[in-house]
CSV table of C-alpha atoms in Angstrom, one decimal:
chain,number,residue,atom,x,y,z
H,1,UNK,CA,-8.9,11.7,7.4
H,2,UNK,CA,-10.4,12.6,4.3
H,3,UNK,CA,-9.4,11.4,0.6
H,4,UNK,CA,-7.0,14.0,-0.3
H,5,UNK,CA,-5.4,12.9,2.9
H,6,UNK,CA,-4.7,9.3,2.3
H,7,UNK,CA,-4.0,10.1,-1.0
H,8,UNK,CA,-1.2,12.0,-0.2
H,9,UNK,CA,0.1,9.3,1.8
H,10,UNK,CA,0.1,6.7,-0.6
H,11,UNK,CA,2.3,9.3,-3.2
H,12,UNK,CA,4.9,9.5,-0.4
H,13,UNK,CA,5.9,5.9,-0.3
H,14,UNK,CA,6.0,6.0,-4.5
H,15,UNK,CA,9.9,6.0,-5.5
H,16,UNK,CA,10.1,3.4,-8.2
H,17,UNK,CA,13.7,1.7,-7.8
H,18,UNK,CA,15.0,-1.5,-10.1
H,19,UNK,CA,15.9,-4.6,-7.7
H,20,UNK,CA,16.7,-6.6,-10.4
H,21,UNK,CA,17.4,-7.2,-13.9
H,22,UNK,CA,13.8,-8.9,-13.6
H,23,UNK,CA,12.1,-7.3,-10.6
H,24,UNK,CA,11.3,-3.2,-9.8
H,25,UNK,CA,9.2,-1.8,-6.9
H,26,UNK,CA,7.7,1.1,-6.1
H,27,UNK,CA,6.3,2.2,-9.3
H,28,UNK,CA,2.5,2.3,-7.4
H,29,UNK,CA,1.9,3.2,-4.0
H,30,UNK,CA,-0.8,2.6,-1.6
H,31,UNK,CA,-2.4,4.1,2.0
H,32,UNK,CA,-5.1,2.0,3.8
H,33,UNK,CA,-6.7,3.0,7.3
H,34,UNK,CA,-6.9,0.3,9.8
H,35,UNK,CA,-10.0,0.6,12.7
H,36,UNK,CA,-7.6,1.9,15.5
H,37,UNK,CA,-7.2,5.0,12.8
H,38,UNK,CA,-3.7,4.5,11.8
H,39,UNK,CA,-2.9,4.5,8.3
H,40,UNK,CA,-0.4,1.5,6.4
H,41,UNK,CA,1.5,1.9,3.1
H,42,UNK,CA,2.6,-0.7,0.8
H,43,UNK,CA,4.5,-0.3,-2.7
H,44,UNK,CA,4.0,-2.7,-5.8
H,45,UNK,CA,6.5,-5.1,-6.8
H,46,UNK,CA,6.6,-6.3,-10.7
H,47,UNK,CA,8.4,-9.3,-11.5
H,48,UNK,CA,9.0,-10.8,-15.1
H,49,UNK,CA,7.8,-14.0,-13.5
H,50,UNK,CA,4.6,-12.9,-12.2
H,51,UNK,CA,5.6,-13.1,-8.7
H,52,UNK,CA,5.0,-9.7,-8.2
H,53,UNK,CA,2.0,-8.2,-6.1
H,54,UNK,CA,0.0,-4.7,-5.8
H,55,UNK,CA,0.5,-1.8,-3.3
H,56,UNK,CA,-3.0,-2.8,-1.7
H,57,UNK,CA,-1.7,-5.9,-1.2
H,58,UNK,CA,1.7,-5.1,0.4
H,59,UNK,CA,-0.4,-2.4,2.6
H,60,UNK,CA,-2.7,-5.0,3.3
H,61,UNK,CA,-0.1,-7.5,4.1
H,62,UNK,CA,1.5,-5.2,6.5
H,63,UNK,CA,-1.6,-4.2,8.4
H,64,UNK,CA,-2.3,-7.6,9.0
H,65,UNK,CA,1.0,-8.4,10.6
H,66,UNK,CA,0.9,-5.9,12.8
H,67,UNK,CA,-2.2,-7.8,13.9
H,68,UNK,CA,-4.7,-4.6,13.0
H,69,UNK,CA,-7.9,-4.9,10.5
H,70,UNK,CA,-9.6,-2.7,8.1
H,71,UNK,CA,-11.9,0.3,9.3
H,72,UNK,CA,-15.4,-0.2,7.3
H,73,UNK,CA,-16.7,3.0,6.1
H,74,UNK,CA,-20.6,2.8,6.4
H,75,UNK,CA,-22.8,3.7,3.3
């Protein structure tokens, strides 16, 4: 998969929505590629009371629950 790829994938999931008079998701979005080779999104979440977290996280967050880890690209 190259860049442009998971790039694209990370756009797709962007729809920012208000949940709340204090809370709104989806203004960021985020594409990570796990070392089985399949690839997680995740959406921000901002908060007035900091409680929010990034896209990275929440695609992060998801990998890890579906019990999967991060491929390491070698340099």
């Amino acid at each position: 998969m190259t860049f442009d790829e998971l790039y694209r994938e990370a756009k797709a999931v962007i729809y920012s929505r208000k949940l709340s008079e204090y809370a709104s998701a989806g203004g960021v979005g985020a594409a990570i590629i796990s070392k089985s080779g399949k690839i997680y999104t995740g959406v921000s979440i901002d908060t007035a009371y900091s409680m929010g977290f990034c896209a990275e996280h929440a695609a992060a967050a998801t990998m890890i629950t579906q019990g999967e880890f991060m491929k390491r690209e070698k340099r």
